[in-house]
Amino acid sequence: MAATVLRRLIAPRCRSMQTACCADVHGLSPLHTKSSGQQQPPFESKFRTTVEALRETVNANESETLSNRKLFSRLRPDEKTIEKLDMLGLGNAKTGRFERKRWFRYDEPPVKLPQIVFFAGAQTAASFPHESLPEVGFVGRSNVGKSTLVNQLCGSVAARISERPGLTQQINFYTAGSDLHLVDMPGYGFAYAKDAATQSWVPLIESYIRQRKSLRRVMILLDARHGIKINDREFMALLDSTGTKYQIILTKCDLVHRIDLAKQHMLIAQQTARSQNCIPRIMMVSSRNRAGLNDLRKEILHICSLGQKYLALHKKKEAIAQAEYFEQLKTFNETSRAVRRRR
Ligand SMILES: Nc1nc2c(ncn2[C@@H]2O[C@H](COP(=O)(O)OP(=O)(O)OP(=O)(O)O)[C@@H](O)[C@H]2O)c(=O)[nH]1
Ligand SMILES: [Mg+2]
């Protein structure tokens, strides 16, 4: 009896989830199909899909014969990106049989942002708070990790998080000290919320972006496992049409192997290369491992012109820590090479 009731409760949700996923695969945005009834061209042609970007990496013959998975496995990621991932401890690094584990890691001096405090929530454009401090907005598909990242950046628990997509249902404004605002927005794409609510989120975010003069940059969060999806491309097209600067952050990097992460980074850089408003530095973070957060904090401080205040002492410490790390890396590489030669 209990099982039947449970199945009845879950079934409609699963169906709507299926439609959302299918729509994504076939290139139809659930947002567009729901709101307008007929299919519209959902995004501008300047954004390449992941498959298009993949197929551009090989010649026409191979592009026709090889599967997408094969093409992805054939990608040769940039060595420098992999080095950076290793340095920051990003990406899942299962060591192979002959790989040796490192006994050291980069001990980066932490950059600290003030704790955040919730000060306003807006469900309509009329309730946006007064513009007083520079703002950085966080957007992305539901469940991509926006609220978790806002918390982790400031070592706080002010933003509520959940495993179920659709918890954040309004634009939440947090103030970090008296220096900047971090703005956590509801997600687009599938969410466990009423249709009427989910459909109001994109227009709400759009009016926020169009109206807000204190908005310095929009951070678009992408799940590192999935890359750019159709809703993301639509959103980027919207930002391009309003001339808003945006930057991409790959989240949940702990769930992807470091080599695949480097490949994903490469593909996304290719896909967004033609956009004038996309800042070409793609950030990578893991809120779970707290990796990559320091770089993001520095970026935010620069965006809000707060570098002088927060990073004056940091540069010196950072230079010392980096020199130490590269020295250790050199010795490590030399001993690894010697071990390999002996084998
Ligand atoms: N493994 C892993 N899980 C993460 C990471 N960041 C967030 N999560 C998990 O992802 C889930 C969703 O996180 P939220 O921060 O609520 O996501 P959101 O984007 O705010 O979602 P909405 O409010 O629904 O739009 C939670 O269960 C988090 O614990 C990460 O870096 N690694
Ligand atoms: Mg949220």
Coordinates of C-alpha atoms and ligand atoms in Angstrom, one line a residue:
M1 CA 0.0 0.0 0.0
A2 CA 2.7 2.4 1.1
A3 CA 4.8 1.5 -2.0
T4 CA 1.8 2.3 -4.3
V5 CA 1.3 5.7 -2.8
L6 CA 5.0 6.4 -3.0
R7 CA 5.0 5.3 -6.7
R8 CA 2.0 7.6 -7.5
L9 CA 3.8 10.5 -5.8
I10 CA 7.0 10.0 -7.7
A11 CA 5.7 9.1 -11.1
P12 CA 4.6 12.5 -12.4
R13 CA 7.9 14.0 -11.3
C14 CA 9.9 11.3 -13.1
R15 CA 7.9 11.9 -16.2
S16 CA 8.6 15.6 -16.2
M17 CA 12.3 14.9 -15.5
Q18 CA 12.4 12.6 -18.5
T19 CA 10.9 15.2 -20.7
A20 CA 13.4 17.7 -19.5
C21 CA 16.3 15.4 -20.2
C22 CA 15.0 14.4 -23.7
A23 CA 14.4 18.0 -24.6
D24 CA 18.0 18.7 -23.7
V25 CA 19.4 15.9 -25.8
H26 CA 17.3 16.8 -28.9
G27 CA 18.1 20.4 -28.7
L28 CA 14.7 21.7 -27.5
S29 CA 14.8 23.8 -24.5
P30 CA 12.1 22.8 -22.0
L31 CA 11.8 26.5 -21.2
H32 CA 11.0 27.4 -24.8
T33 CA 8.7 24.6 -25.6
K34 CA 6.7 25.2 -22.4
S35 CA 6.3 28.9 -22.6
S36 CA 5.7 29.6 -26.3
G37 CA 4.1 26.3 -27.5
Q38 CA 6.0 26.5 -30.8
Q39 CA 9.7 25.9 -31.3
Q40 CA 11.8 29.1 -31.6
P41 CA 15.4 29.3 -32.6
P42 CA 16.7 29.0 -29.0
F43 CA 20.2 30.4 -29.2
E44 CA 22.5 32.3 -31.5
S45 CA 24.6 30.4 -33.9
K46 CA 27.8 31.7 -32.4
F47 CA 27.8 29.1 -29.7
R48 CA 28.9 25.7 -30.8
T49 CA 27.5 22.6 -29.3
T50 CA 29.8 20.2 -27.5
V51 CA 29.4 17.7 -30.4
E52 CA 30.3 20.4 -33.0
A53 CA 33.3 21.5 -31.0
L54 CA 34.4 17.8 -30.7
R55 CA 34.0 17.2 -34.4
E56 CA 36.1 20.2 -35.2
T57 CA 39.1 18.7 -33.6
V58 CA 39.4 15.9 -36.2
N59 CA 39.3 15.7 -40.0
A60 CA 36.0 15.3 -41.9
N61 CA 36.5 11.5 -42.5
E62 CA 37.1 10.7 -38.9
S63 CA 34.3 13.0 -37.8
E64 CA 31.8 10.8 -39.6
T65 CA 33.1 7.4 -38.6
L66 CA 34.0 7.9 -34.9
S67 CA 31.5 8.1 -32.0
N68 CA 31.4 11.2 -29.7
R69 CA 32.9 9.1 -26.9
K70 CA 35.8 8.0 -29.1
L71 CA 36.4 11.6 -30.2
F72 CA 36.4 12.7 -26.6
S73 CA 38.9 10.1 -25.6
R74 CA 41.1 11.1 -28.5
L75 CA 41.4 14.8 -27.3
R76 CA 44.8 15.8 -26.3
P77 CA 44.5 18.2 -23.4
D78 CA 46.9 21.0 -22.8
E79 CA 49.8 20.0 -20.5
K80 CA 49.7 23.3 -18.7
T81 CA 46.1 22.9 -17.7
I82 CA 46.9 19.4 -16.3
E83 CA 49.8 20.9 -14.4
K84 CA 47.6 23.6 -13.0
L85 CA 44.9 21.0 -12.0
D86 CA 47.6 19.0 -10.1
M87 CA 48.9 22.0 -8.4
L88 CA 45.4 23.1 -7.2
G89 CA 44.4 19.5 -6.3
L90 CA 41.5 19.6 -8.8
G91 CA 40.0 16.6 -10.5
N92 CA 39.8 13.1 -9.4
A93 CA 43.3 11.7 -9.6
K94 CA 43.3 7.9 -9.3
T95 CA 46.9 6.8 -9.6
G96 CA 47.6 4.1 -12.1
R97 CA 49.8 1.0 -11.4
F98 CA 53.0 2.7 -12.3
E99 CA 52.2 6.2 -11.2
R100 CA 53.6 7.3 -7.9
K101 CA 51.6 9.3 -5.4
R102 CA 53.0 12.7 -4.6
W103 CA 54.0 13.2 -1.0
F104 CA 53.6 17.0 -1.2
R105 CA 51.0 19.5 -2.2
Y106 CA 50.8 23.2 -3.0
D107 CA 50.3 24.9 0.3
E108 CA 48.6 28.1 -1.0
P109 CA 48.3 30.9 1.5
P110 CA 44.5 31.3 1.9
V111 CA 42.7 34.4 0.7
K112 CA 39.9 35.3 3.1
L113 CA 36.6 37.0 2.3
P114 CA 34.4 38.3 5.1
Q115 CA 31.5 36.1 6.2
I116 CA 28.3 36.6 4.3
V117 CA 25.1 37.7 5.8
F118 CA 21.7 37.3 4.0
F119 CA 20.1 40.8 3.6
A120 CA 17.4 40.5 0.9
G121 CA 15.4 38.1 -1.2
A122 CA 13.5 39.0 -4.3
Q123 CA 10.7 37.2 -6.1
T124 CA 9.8 40.1 -8.3
A125 CA 11.8 42.9 -9.9
A126 CA 10.1 45.4 -7.6
S127 CA 11.7 43.9 -4.5
F128 CA 15.3 44.2 -5.6
P129 CA 17.2 46.0 -2.8
H130 CA 18.9 49.4 -3.2
E131 CA 22.1 49.3 -5.2
S132 CA 25.0 50.2 -2.9
L133 CA 27.9 47.8 -3.3
P134 CA 29.5 46.0 -6.3
E135 CA 27.7 42.7 -7.0
V136 CA 28.7 39.4 -8.4
G137 CA 25.9 37.1 -9.5
F138 CA 25.9 33.3 -9.6
V139 CA 23.7 31.5 -12.1
G140 CA 23.5 28.1 -13.7
R141 CA 21.3 25.0 -14.0
S142 CA 19.5 23.8 -10.8
N143 CA 21.6 21.7 -8.5
V144 CA 24.9 22.8 -10.2
G145 CA 26.2 24.0 -6.7
K146 CA 25.6 27.7 -6.7
S147 CA 24.5 28.1 -3.1
T148 CA 27.2 25.7 -1.9
L149 CA 29.9 27.8 -3.7
V150 CA 28.6 31.1 -2.3
N151 CA 28.9 29.5 1.2
Q152 CA 32.3 28.0 0.6
L153 CA 33.8 31.2 -0.8
C154 CA 33.2 33.0 2.5
G155 CA 33.4 30.0 4.9
S156 CA 29.7 30.4 5.8
V157 CA 26.5 28.5 6.0
A158 CA 24.1 31.4 5.2
A159 CA 22.8 29.9 1.9
R160 CA 20.6 26.9 2.1
I161 CA 21.6 23.9 0.0
S162 CA 19.9 20.6 -1.0
E163 CA 20.5 17.5 -3.0
R164 CA 17.2 18.1 -4.8
P165 CA 17.3 20.6 -7.7
G166 CA 15.1 23.7 -7.1
L167 CA 15.7 24.7 -3.5
T168 CA 16.6 28.3 -4.2
Q169 CA 13.4 29.9 -5.5
Q170 CA 14.2 33.6 -5.3
I171 CA 17.2 35.9 -5.9
N172 CA 19.1 36.0 -2.6
F173 CA 21.4 38.9 -1.8
Y174 CA 24.3 38.3 0.6
T175 CA 26.6 41.0 1.8
A176 CA 30.2 40.2 2.5
G177 CA 31.5 42.7 5.1
S178 CA 30.7 46.1 3.8
D179 CA 32.6 45.5 0.6
L180 CA 30.6 43.5 -1.9
H181 CA 27.4 41.6 -2.5
L182 CA 27.2 38.0 -3.7
V183 CA 23.9 37.2 -5.4
D184 CA 22.6 33.6 -5.5
M185 CA 20.0 33.0 -8.1
P186 CA 17.5 30.3 -8.7
G187 CA 18.5 27.7 -11.3
Y188 CA 17.2 27.1 -14.8
G189 CA 16.4 23.7 -16.2
F190 CA 14.7 20.9 -14.4
A191 CA 13.7 21.7 -10.8
Y192 CA 11.4 20.2 -8.1
A193 CA 9.1 23.1 -8.0
K194 CA 5.7 24.2 -9.4
D195 CA 5.8 24.9 -13.1
A196 CA 4.5 28.5 -12.6
A197 CA 7.4 29.1 -10.2
T198 CA 10.1 27.7 -12.4
Q199 CA 8.8 29.6 -15.4
S200 CA 9.0 32.9 -13.5
W201 CA 12.7 32.5 -12.6
V202 CA 14.3 33.2 -16.0
P203 CA 12.3 36.5 -16.6
L204 CA 13.2 37.4 -13.0
I205 CA 16.9 36.8 -13.6
E206 CA 16.7 38.6 -16.9
S207 CA 15.2 41.7 -15.4
Y208 CA 17.8 41.6 -12.6
I209 CA 20.6 41.5 -15.3
R210 CA 19.0 44.3 -17.4
Q211 CA 18.3 46.6 -14.5
R212 CA 21.3 46.2 -12.1
K213 CA 24.0 48.8 -12.7
S214 CA 26.1 47.5 -9.7
L215 CA 26.3 44.1 -11.3
R216 CA 30.0 43.6 -12.1
R217 CA 30.0 40.1 -13.5
V218 CA 27.8 37.1 -13.9
M219 CA 29.4 33.8 -13.0
I220 CA 27.8 30.9 -15.0
L221 CA 28.3 27.7 -13.1
L222 CA 28.5 24.5 -15.2
D223 CA 28.7 20.9 -13.8
A224 CA 32.2 19.7 -14.8
R225 CA 30.6 16.3 -15.7
H226 CA 28.1 17.7 -18.2
G227 CA 29.7 20.9 -19.7
I228 CA 27.5 23.4 -21.6
K229 CA 23.9 22.3 -22.0
I230 CA 21.2 23.9 -24.1
N231 CA 19.8 26.1 -21.3
D232 CA 23.3 27.4 -20.6
R233 CA 23.8 28.4 -24.2
E234 CA 20.4 30.2 -24.2
F235 CA 21.5 32.0 -21.1
M236 CA 24.8 33.0 -22.6
A237 CA 23.0 34.3 -25.7
L238 CA 20.8 36.4 -23.4
L239 CA 23.9 37.9 -21.6
D240 CA 25.5 38.6 -25.0
S241 CA 22.4 40.4 -26.2
T242 CA 22.5 42.6 -23.0
G243 CA 26.3 43.1 -23.3
T244 CA 26.8 41.7 -19.8
K245 CA 30.3 40.3 -19.0
Y246 CA 30.2 36.7 -17.8
Q247 CA 32.7 34.1 -16.8
I248 CA 32.4 30.3 -16.6
I249 CA 33.1 28.2 -13.5
L250 CA 33.2 24.5 -13.6
T251 CA 31.9 23.0 -10.4
K252 CA 32.0 19.5 -8.8
C253 CA 35.5 19.0 -10.2
D254 CA 36.1 16.3 -7.6
L255 CA 33.7 14.0 -9.5
V256 CA 35.7 14.1 -12.8
H257 CA 39.1 12.5 -13.6
R258 CA 41.8 15.2 -14.0
I259 CA 42.5 14.3 -17.6
D260 CA 38.8 14.5 -18.5
L261 CA 38.5 17.7 -16.6
A262 CA 41.3 19.2 -18.7
K263 CA 39.5 18.0 -21.9
Q264 CA 36.3 19.5 -20.8
H265 CA 38.1 22.8 -20.1
M266 CA 39.5 22.7 -23.6
L267 CA 36.2 22.0 -25.2
I268 CA 34.4 24.8 -23.3
A269 CA 37.1 27.3 -24.2
Q270 CA 36.5 26.3 -27.9
Q271 CA 32.7 26.6 -27.6
T272 CA 32.8 30.1 -26.1
A273 CA 35.7 31.5 -28.1
R274 CA 33.4 33.6 -30.3
S275 CA 31.6 35.3 -27.6
Q276 CA 32.8 38.8 -26.9
N277 CA 31.3 39.1 -23.4
C278 CA 32.7 35.8 -22.1
I279 CA 35.9 36.2 -20.1
P280 CA 38.3 33.7 -21.5
R281 CA 39.5 32.5 -18.1
I282 CA 37.5 29.4 -17.2
M283 CA 37.6 28.8 -13.4
M284 CA 37.5 25.3 -11.9
V285 CA 36.4 24.6 -8.3
S286 CA 35.3 21.8 -6.0
S287 CA 33.3 23.0 -3.1
R288 CA 33.6 19.5 -1.5
N289 CA 37.5 19.5 -1.5
R290 CA 37.7 23.3 -1.3
A291 CA 40.0 23.2 -4.3
G292 CA 40.3 26.2 -6.7
L293 CA 38.4 28.5 -4.3
N294 CA 41.4 30.8 -3.6
D295 CA 41.7 31.6 -7.4
L296 CA 38.0 32.4 -7.5
R297 CA 38.2 34.6 -4.5
K298 CA 41.1 36.5 -6.0
E299 CA 39.1 36.9 -9.3
I300 CA 36.1 38.3 -7.4
L301 CA 38.2 40.7 -5.4
H302 CA 39.7 42.0 -8.7
I303 CA 36.3 42.3 -10.3
C304 CA 35.1 44.4 -7.4
S305 CA 38.4 46.5 -7.3
L306 CA 39.1 45.2 -3.8
G307 CA 42.5 43.7 -4.7
Q308 CA 44.5 46.4 -2.9
K309 CA 42.5 45.9 0.4
Y310 CA 42.7 42.1 0.6
L311 CA 45.6 41.0 -1.5
A312 CA 48.4 43.4 -0.6
L313 CA 50.2 40.9 1.7
H314 CA 49.1 37.9 -0.2
K315 CA 51.3 38.3 -3.3
K316 CA 54.6 38.0 -1.3
K317 CA 53.4 34.9 0.5
E318 CA 52.1 33.4 -2.7
A319 CA 55.4 33.8 -4.5
I320 CA 57.3 32.0 -1.7
A321 CA 54.8 29.1 -1.6
Q322 CA 54.9 28.7 -5.4
A323 CA 58.7 28.7 -5.5
E324 CA 58.7 26.0 -2.8
Y325 CA 56.1 23.9 -4.7
F326 CA 58.0 24.1 -8.0
E327 CA 61.3 23.1 -6.2
Q328 CA 59.5 20.0 -4.7
L329 CA 57.9 19.2 -8.1
K330 CA 61.4 19.3 -9.8
T331 CA 62.8 16.8 -7.3
F332 CA 59.7 14.6 -7.6
N333 CA 60.0 14.5 -11.4
E334 CA 63.7 13.7 -11.3
T335 CA 63.2 10.8 -8.9
S336 CA 60.2 9.4 -10.8
R337 CA 62.3 9.5 -14.0
A338 CA 65.2 7.7 -12.2
V339 CA 62.8 5.0 -10.9
R340 CA 61.3 4.5 -14.4
R341 CA 64.8 4.1 -15.9
R342 CA 65.8 1.5 -13.3
R343 CA 62.7 -0.6 -14.3
Ligands
LIG1 N1 30.7 16.3 -5.1 C1 30.3 17.6 -5.0 N2 29.0 17.9 -4.7 C2 28.7 19.3 -4.7 C3 29.7 20.3 -4.9 N3 29.0 21.5 -4.8 C4 27.8 21.2 -4.5 N4 27.5 19.9 -4.4 C5 26.3 19.2 -4.0 O1 25.3 19.5 -5.0 C6 24.0 19.6 -4.5 C7 23.4 20.9 -4.9 O2 24.0 22.0 -4.3 P1 23.3 23.4 -4.2 O3 24.3 24.4 -3.8 O4 22.0 23.4 -3.4 O5 22.9 23.7 -5.8 P2 22.2 24.9 -6.4 O6 22.8 25.2 -7.7 O7 22.1 26.1 -5.4 O8 20.7 24.3 -6.7 P3 19.3 25.1 -6.8 O9 19.2 26.0 -5.6 O10 18.3 24.1 -6.8 O11 19.4 25.9 -8.1 C8 24.2 19.5 -2.9 O12 23.9 18.2 -2.5 C9 25.7 19.8 -2.7 O13 26.2 19.1 -1.6 C10 31.0 19.9 -5.3 O14 31.9 20.7 -5.5 N5 31.3 18.5 -5.3
MG2 MG 20.6 27.1 -4.6

